[in-house]
Amino acid sequence: MRKRSSRDIRSESRLDVLQTLLASQQSTRNELARATGLSLATVATVVSELIAEGLVLEAGLSHTGTGRPTTTLRINRDRGYLAGIDVAETYVSVYIFDAALRQVGSAEVGLDDNDASVERAVDEIVRTLRAAAGEAGIDTTALLGVGIATPGLVRGHAGWRSIVSGLGPADGERVLALLREKVGLPLVVENPLKAIATAELWLGRGRDASSMVTINLGTGVGAGIVLQGQVLRGFTNSAGEWGHSLLVHDGRGCRCGRRGCVEAYVGVPGIQQTLREISDSHPLAHETHQSDFISELAALSSGPDPDPVATETIERTARYLGGAIADLVAIINPELVMLTGWTTWALADQLLPNTTEELLRQSPRGAADDVTVGVSTVRGNSVAIGVATLAFERFLGDVGLVTLRRPIAL
């Protein structure tokens, strides 16, 4: 591990102040010192640097207490804008954020497997970026940077690979090269799981944790892992594919080609298969729309007279999920486990208690006794928020305020 230099320490101080100010929206130098644990002199120096860069504004005087009024500070939302692009297997979503990471615009387009080419994929992404910027009332030239999250991204001796609907992994590098050319702005690229972990680090409960796992539940599942305040990437940037770790030996088939993966039990298709195993004649057993299946499952399993099949489905899913998280806890020993994703939002109230109970039961030697399991407070598209935040980190590095440790820059 590279030894931390004085420049790294100053960088971390700036990030601490920025993250704290983003979370509080408005603060004073004294409050920032108390919240970050930095000395008042260090905070004063950092704030001066951030004001000089135009990132922080003195917003007025605070008259709380009996002493002299103090100057309040806030992020300068007009310093510039950031784009977070979520390239999924079937759609592209683009979100525009101001410098305080507040969403100000968005746009989405579907990707057609039957009409796929590198050029068309890039054109759709660029068109959606411009549409989102237009909704925000800005030109793309006002963007400080663009973050792109794309599934299957790998960085290492094998180069770049990413999955775009209808295209093979080998086309990923061409997509990224064309995007760099057509967008004409600083880009960072990341896997969605790392993006989600970054969003939790900046804007969620991860700010106060040195180690954390953020678990995304949806069609697929995966984990963003944070150790000692850093997102774990691994040798080829593929760390976090927890959804394709083994849960049941020789179990259900998974779309990755293996059998018994976590995803085959707690991804949405896996949850529906669990329901079919309980009652193949249930009205939800053959629902074709995943979002409708999950919302109906949530509705049927709550209320004064819950549906027994829906209830049993969620209870079994919680046992699968708790057991799978127990393996993560045994290996990583995180302080926090945060659940996120659209399945989480719908089922958290019913899913979380039994998941936590199973985690405690399955974890070896009390390894989970001090782990906090909860639901992420970062709402919206946390993938887009995360990659926009990484674009912000790159901007901070480009202007010399932080050392670049997290973004993968193009």
Coordinates of C-alpha atoms in Angstrom, one line a residue:
M1 CA 0.0 0.0 0.0
R2 CA 1.3 3.4 -1.0
K3 CA 2.3 5.6 2.0
R4 CA 0.0 8.6 2.6
S5 CA 1.8 11.8 1.8
S6 CA 1.1 15.2 3.2
R7 CA -0.7 16.0 0.0
D8 CA -3.0 13.0 0.5
I9 CA -3.8 14.2 4.1
R10 CA -4.7 17.6 2.8
S11 CA -6.8 16.0 0.1
E12 CA -8.7 13.9 2.7
S13 CA -9.4 17.0 4.8
R14 CA -10.9 18.8 1.8
L15 CA -13.1 15.8 1.0
D16 CA -14.2 15.6 4.7
V17 CA -15.2 19.2 4.7
L18 CA -17.0 19.0 1.3
Q19 CA -18.9 15.8 2.2
T20 CA -19.9 17.3 5.6
L21 CA -21.1 20.5 4.0
L22 CA -23.0 18.6 1.3
A23 CA -24.8 16.5 4.1
S24 CA -25.6 19.5 6.2
Q25 CA -26.4 21.9 3.3
Q26 CA -25.3 24.8 5.5
S27 CA -22.8 25.0 8.2
T28 CA -20.2 27.2 10.0
R29 CA -16.5 26.7 10.3
N30 CA -16.9 25.8 13.9
E31 CA -19.6 23.2 13.1
L32 CA -17.5 21.8 10.4
A33 CA -14.5 21.4 12.7
R34 CA -16.7 19.5 15.3
A35 CA -18.3 17.3 12.7
T36 CA -15.1 16.3 10.9
G37 CA -12.7 16.2 13.9
L38 CA -10.3 18.5 12.1
S39 CA -8.8 21.5 13.8
L40 CA -10.5 24.9 13.3
A41 CA -7.3 26.2 11.7
T42 CA -7.3 23.3 9.2
V43 CA -11.0 23.8 8.4
A44 CA -10.4 27.6 7.9
T45 CA -7.6 26.8 5.4
V46 CA -9.7 24.2 3.6
V47 CA -12.7 26.6 3.4
S48 CA -10.5 29.4 2.0
E49 CA -9.3 27.0 -0.7
L50 CA -12.8 25.9 -1.6
I51 CA -14.1 29.5 -1.7
A52 CA -11.2 30.4 -4.0
E53 CA -12.2 27.6 -6.4
G54 CA -15.8 28.8 -6.3
L55 CA -17.1 25.7 -4.8
V56 CA -18.2 27.2 -1.4
L57 CA -20.0 30.5 -0.7
E58 CA -20.3 32.5 2.5
A59 CA -24.1 32.5 2.8
G60 CA -24.7 35.0 5.6
L61 CA -24.5 35.3 9.4
S62 CA -25.8 32.8 11.9
H63 CA -27.2 34.4 15.1
T64 CA -27.6 31.2 17.1
G65 CA -26.4 31.3 20.7
T66 CA -25.3 34.3 22.8
G67 CA -21.9 35.0 21.2
R68 CA -21.0 36.9 18.1
P69 CA -22.7 35.9 14.9
T70 CA -20.7 33.5 12.7
T71 CA -20.6 33.2 9.0
T72 CA -22.5 30.3 7.4
L73 CA -21.2 28.4 4.5
R74 CA -22.9 26.4 1.7
I75 CA -21.9 24.7 -1.6
N76 CA -22.1 27.0 -4.6
R77 CA -24.7 25.2 -6.6
D78 CA -24.0 27.4 -9.7
R79 CA -20.3 26.4 -9.8
G80 CA -21.2 23.9 -12.5
Y81 CA -23.1 20.7 -13.3
L82 CA -22.5 17.0 -13.3
A83 CA -24.0 14.2 -15.4
G84 CA -24.5 10.7 -14.2
I85 CA -25.3 8.2 -17.0
D86 CA -26.7 4.8 -16.0
V87 CA -26.2 2.5 -19.0
A88 CA -28.3 -0.6 -18.2
E89 CA -28.9 -3.6 -20.4
T90 CA -32.1 -2.3 -21.8
Y91 CA -32.1 1.4 -21.2
V92 CA -30.0 4.5 -20.7
S93 CA -30.9 7.0 -18.0
V94 CA -29.1 10.4 -17.7
Y95 CA -29.4 12.6 -14.6
I96 CA -28.0 16.1 -14.3
F97 CA -26.9 17.4 -10.8
D98 CA -25.7 20.8 -9.7
A99 CA -22.5 21.2 -7.7
A100 CA -24.4 20.4 -4.5
L101 CA -25.4 17.0 -6.1
R102 CA -29.1 18.0 -6.3
Q103 CA -30.9 16.6 -9.3
V104 CA -32.0 19.2 -11.7
G105 CA -32.8 17.3 -14.9
S106 CA -33.1 13.8 -16.3
A107 CA -34.0 11.8 -19.5
E108 CA -34.2 8.1 -20.4
V109 CA -34.3 6.1 -23.6
G110 CA -34.8 2.4 -24.3
L111 CA -32.1 0.3 -26.1
D112 CA -33.2 -2.0 -28.8
D113 CA -31.4 -5.4 -29.0
N114 CA -32.6 -5.8 -32.6
D115 CA -31.1 -2.5 -33.8
A116 CA -27.7 -2.5 -32.0
S117 CA -24.4 -1.1 -33.2
V118 CA -21.6 0.7 -31.4
E119 CA -22.4 4.0 -33.3
R120 CA -26.1 3.7 -32.5
A121 CA -25.5 3.0 -28.8
V122 CA -23.2 6.0 -28.6
D123 CA -25.7 8.2 -30.5
E124 CA -28.5 7.2 -28.1
I125 CA -26.4 8.0 -25.0
V126 CA -25.3 11.4 -26.3
R127 CA -28.8 12.3 -27.4
T128 CA -30.1 11.4 -23.9
L129 CA -27.4 13.4 -22.3
R130 CA -28.4 16.5 -24.3
A131 CA -32.1 15.9 -23.5
A132 CA -31.3 15.7 -19.8
A133 CA -29.2 18.9 -20.0
G134 CA -32.0 20.6 -21.9
E135 CA -34.5 19.7 -19.1
A136 CA -32.1 21.2 -16.6
G137 CA -32.0 24.4 -18.7
I138 CA -28.3 24.2 -19.4
D139 CA -26.0 23.5 -22.3
T140 CA -23.6 20.5 -22.0
T141 CA -20.7 22.9 -22.0
A142 CA -21.8 23.8 -18.4
L143 CA -20.9 20.3 -17.2
L144 CA -17.9 19.9 -15.0
G145 CA -17.7 16.2 -15.9
V146 CA -19.7 13.2 -16.9
G147 CA -19.8 9.8 -15.1
I148 CA -20.9 6.7 -16.9
A149 CA -21.9 3.4 -15.2
T150 CA -22.0 0.4 -17.4
P151 CA -22.5 -3.3 -16.3
G152 CA -19.6 -5.7 -16.8
L153 CA -16.9 -3.0 -16.8
V154 CA -13.4 -4.5 -16.3
R155 CA -10.2 -2.6 -16.1
G156 CA -6.9 -4.4 -16.0
H157 CA -4.4 -6.2 -18.2
A158 CA -7.3 -7.3 -20.4
G159 CA -8.4 -3.7 -21.1
W160 CA -11.9 -2.4 -21.0
R161 CA -15.1 -4.4 -21.4
S162 CA -18.7 -3.3 -20.9
I163 CA -22.1 -4.7 -21.7
V164 CA -24.4 -2.6 -23.8
S165 CA -27.7 -4.0 -25.0
G166 CA -27.3 -6.0 -28.1
L167 CA -23.5 -5.6 -28.2
G168 CA -20.7 -8.0 -27.2
P169 CA -18.3 -7.2 -24.4
A170 CA -15.5 -6.6 -26.9
D171 CA -17.5 -3.6 -28.2
G172 CA -17.3 -1.8 -24.9
E173 CA -13.9 -0.2 -25.5
R174 CA -15.1 1.2 -28.9
V175 CA -18.2 2.6 -27.2
L176 CA -16.1 4.4 -24.5
A177 CA -13.7 5.7 -27.1
L178 CA -16.5 7.2 -29.2
L179 CA -18.2 8.6 -26.2
R180 CA -15.0 10.4 -25.2
E181 CA -14.8 11.9 -28.7
K182 CA -18.4 12.9 -29.0
V183 CA -19.0 14.2 -25.5
G184 CA -15.8 16.2 -25.4
L185 CA -15.8 16.5 -21.6
P186 CA -13.9 14.8 -18.8
L187 CA -15.3 11.3 -18.3
V188 CA -15.1 8.7 -15.6
V189 CA -16.4 5.2 -16.0
E190 CA -17.4 2.7 -13.3
N191 CA -19.3 -0.5 -12.6
P192 CA -22.7 0.2 -11.1
L193 CA -21.9 -1.5 -7.8
K194 CA -18.9 0.7 -7.2
A195 CA -21.1 3.7 -8.1
I196 CA -23.7 2.7 -5.6
A197 CA -21.0 2.4 -2.9
T198 CA -19.7 5.8 -3.8
A199 CA -23.1 7.4 -3.4
E200 CA -23.5 5.8 0.0
L201 CA -20.0 7.1 1.0
W202 CA -20.8 10.7 0.0
L203 CA -24.5 11.1 0.7
G204 CA -25.6 8.2 2.9
R205 CA -24.6 6.6 6.2
G206 CA -21.3 5.4 4.7
R207 CA -19.8 8.8 5.6
D208 CA -19.4 7.7 9.2
A209 CA -18.3 4.1 8.5
S210 CA -14.8 2.8 7.8
S211 CA -16.1 -0.4 6.3
M212 CA -19.4 -1.0 4.6
V213 CA -21.2 -3.2 2.2
T214 CA -24.0 -1.7 0.0
I215 CA -26.2 -4.4 -1.5
N216 CA -28.3 -3.7 -4.5
L217 CA -31.4 -5.8 -5.0
G218 CA -33.2 -5.8 -8.4
T219 CA -33.3 -8.0 -11.4
G220 CA -29.7 -8.8 -10.6
V221 CA -28.0 -8.4 -7.3
G222 CA -24.5 -7.3 -6.3
A223 CA -22.4 -5.6 -3.6
G224 CA -20.4 -2.5 -3.4
I225 CA -17.7 -3.0 -0.8
V226 CA -15.9 -0.3 1.1
L227 CA -12.8 -1.0 3.2
Q228 CA -11.0 1.6 5.3
G229 CA -13.0 4.3 3.5
Q230 CA -12.1 3.1 0.0
V231 CA -14.2 1.3 -2.6
L232 CA -12.8 -2.2 -3.1
R233 CA -12.1 -2.8 -6.8
G234 CA -9.9 -5.8 -7.1
F235 CA -7.3 -6.6 -9.7
T236 CA -9.6 -6.1 -12.7
N237 CA -12.2 -3.9 -11.1
S238 CA -14.7 -6.8 -10.8
A239 CA -14.8 -7.0 -7.0
G240 CA -18.4 -7.1 -5.7
E241 CA -19.9 -9.8 -7.9
W242 CA -21.5 -11.3 -4.8
G243 CA -24.6 -12.1 -6.7
H244 CA -22.7 -14.8 -8.5
S245 CA -21.2 -16.4 -5.4
L246 CA -22.5 -19.8 -4.4
L247 CA -25.5 -19.9 -2.1
V248 CA -26.9 -23.4 -2.8
H249 CA -24.6 -26.2 -4.1
D250 CA -25.9 -27.4 -7.5
G251 CA -29.0 -25.2 -7.0
R252 CA -31.0 -23.2 -9.4
G253 CA -29.6 -22.2 -12.7
C254 CA -28.3 -18.6 -12.9
R255 CA -28.2 -16.4 -16.0
C256 CA -24.4 -16.3 -15.6
G257 CA -24.3 -20.1 -16.5
R258 CA -23.5 -21.3 -13.0
R259 CA -25.9 -23.0 -10.6
G260 CA -26.9 -22.0 -7.1
C261 CA -25.8 -18.3 -7.3
V262 CA -27.2 -15.8 -4.8
E263 CA -28.9 -13.9 -7.6
A264 CA -30.9 -17.0 -8.5
Y265 CA -32.6 -16.8 -5.1
V266 CA -32.8 -13.0 -4.3
G267 CA -32.9 -11.4 -7.7
V268 CA -36.5 -10.7 -8.8
P269 CA -36.7 -13.7 -11.2
G270 CA -35.4 -15.9 -8.3
I271 CA -38.0 -14.4 -5.9
Q272 CA -40.7 -15.2 -8.4
Q273 CA -39.4 -18.8 -8.8
T274 CA -39.6 -19.2 -5.0
L275 CA -43.3 -18.1 -5.2
R276 CA -43.9 -20.6 -7.9
E277 CA -42.3 -23.4 -5.8
I278 CA -44.8 -22.5 -3.0
S279 CA -47.9 -22.2 -5.3
D280 CA -47.6 -22.4 -9.1
S281 CA -51.3 -21.5 -9.4
H282 CA -50.9 -18.2 -7.5
P283 CA -51.9 -15.1 -9.5
L284 CA -48.4 -13.7 -9.3
A285 CA -46.7 -16.9 -10.3
H286 CA -46.5 -16.0 -14.0
E287 CA -46.6 -12.2 -13.9
T288 CA -44.4 -11.0 -16.8
H289 CA -43.5 -7.6 -15.6
Q290 CA -40.9 -7.6 -12.8
S291 CA -41.8 -4.2 -11.3
D292 CA -45.5 -5.2 -11.1
F293 CA -44.6 -8.5 -9.5
I294 CA -42.6 -6.9 -6.7
S295 CA -45.2 -4.1 -6.0
E296 CA -48.0 -6.7 -5.9
L297 CA -46.0 -9.0 -3.7
A298 CA -45.4 -6.1 -1.3
A299 CA -49.1 -5.2 -1.2
L300 CA -50.3 -8.8 -0.7
S301 CA -47.8 -9.4 2.1
S302 CA -48.8 -6.4 4.2
G303 CA -52.0 -5.2 5.7
P304 CA -54.4 -6.8 8.2
D305 CA -55.0 -10.0 6.2
P306 CA -51.7 -10.8 4.4
D307 CA -51.6 -13.4 1.6
P308 CA -50.0 -16.5 3.0
V309 CA -48.1 -17.4 -0.3
A310 CA -46.7 -13.8 -0.6
T311 CA -45.7 -13.8 3.1
E312 CA -44.0 -17.2 2.8
T313 CA -42.2 -16.0 -0.4
I314 CA -40.7 -13.0 1.4
E315 CA -39.8 -15.1 4.5
R316 CA -37.9 -17.6 2.3
T317 CA -36.2 -14.8 0.4
A318 CA -35.2 -13.2 3.7
R319 CA -33.6 -16.4 4.8
Y320 CA -31.7 -16.7 1.5
L321 CA -30.6 -13.1 1.7
G322 CA -29.6 -13.3 5.4
G323 CA -27.5 -16.4 4.7
A324 CA -25.8 -14.8 1.8
I325 CA -25.0 -11.7 3.7
A326 CA -23.6 -13.8 6.5
D327 CA -20.8 -15.0 4.2
L328 CA -20.0 -11.3 3.3
V329 CA -19.9 -10.4 7.0
A330 CA -17.7 -13.4 7.8
I331 CA -15.1 -12.4 5.1
I332 CA -15.2 -8.6 5.2
N333 CA -16.3 -7.8 8.8
P334 CA -18.2 -4.6 7.8
E335 CA -19.5 -2.0 10.2
L336 CA -22.6 -1.4 8.0
V337 CA -24.7 -3.4 5.5
M338 CA -27.0 -1.1 3.6
L339 CA -29.7 -2.4 1.2
T340 CA -30.7 -0.4 -1.8
G341 CA -32.4 -0.8 -5.2
W342 CA -36.0 -0.9 -6.3
T343 CA -36.7 -4.3 -4.7
T344 CA -35.5 -3.0 -1.4
W345 CA -37.7 0.1 -1.6
A346 CA -40.8 -2.1 -2.1
L347 CA -40.1 -4.9 0.3
A348 CA -37.8 -3.5 3.0
D349 CA -40.5 -3.4 5.8
Q350 CA -41.3 -7.1 5.3
L351 CA -37.8 -8.3 4.3
L352 CA -35.4 -6.6 6.7
P353 CA -36.4 -8.1 10.1
N354 CA -36.2 -11.7 8.9
T355 CA -33.0 -11.0 6.9
T356 CA -31.3 -9.6 10.0
E357 CA -32.5 -12.5 12.1
E358 CA -31.1 -15.0 9.6
L359 CA -27.8 -13.0 9.3
L360 CA -27.3 -13.3 13.1
R361 CA -28.2 -17.0 13.1
Q362 CA -25.9 -17.9 10.2
S363 CA -22.9 -15.7 11.0
P364 CA -20.0 -17.6 12.7
R365 CA -19.0 -16.8 16.2
G366 CA -21.0 -13.7 16.7
A367 CA -19.3 -12.0 13.7
A368 CA -22.5 -10.1 13.0
D369 CA -23.3 -9.0 16.5
D370 CA -22.0 -5.4 15.9
V371 CA -23.1 -5.1 12.3
T372 CA -25.8 -2.5 11.5
V373 CA -28.1 -3.6 8.7
G374 CA -30.4 -1.0 7.3
V375 CA -31.9 0.6 4.2
S376 CA -29.9 3.2 2.3
T377 CA -31.1 6.8 2.8
V378 CA -29.8 7.7 -0.7
R379 CA -32.9 7.8 -2.9
G380 CA -33.4 8.1 -6.6
N381 CA -31.0 6.5 -9.1
S382 CA -28.1 5.8 -6.8
V383 CA -26.0 4.5 -9.7
A384 CA -26.3 7.8 -11.5
I385 CA -25.7 9.7 -8.3
G386 CA -22.6 7.6 -7.6
V387 CA -21.0 8.1 -11.1
A388 CA -21.8 11.8 -11.0
T389 CA -20.1 12.0 -7.7
L390 CA -17.1 10.2 -9.2
A391 CA -17.1 12.8 -12.0
F392 CA -17.1 15.5 -9.2
E393 CA -14.1 13.8 -7.7
R394 CA -12.3 13.8 -11.0
F395 CA -13.0 17.5 -11.3
L396 CA -11.6 18.1 -7.8
G397 CA -8.5 16.2 -8.9
D398 CA -8.2 18.2 -12.1
V399 CA -8.2 21.5 -10.2
G400 CA -5.7 20.2 -7.7
L401 CA -7.9 19.9 -4.6
V402 CA -7.8 16.2 -4.1
T403 CA -5.6 13.3 -5.1
L404 CA -7.3 11.0 -7.6
R405 CA -7.9 7.7 -5.8
R406 CA -11.3 6.5 -6.9
P407 CA -12.4 7.6 -10.4
I408 CA -11.4 5.7 -13.4
A409 CA -10.7 8.5 -15.9
L410 CA -10.9 8.6 -19.6

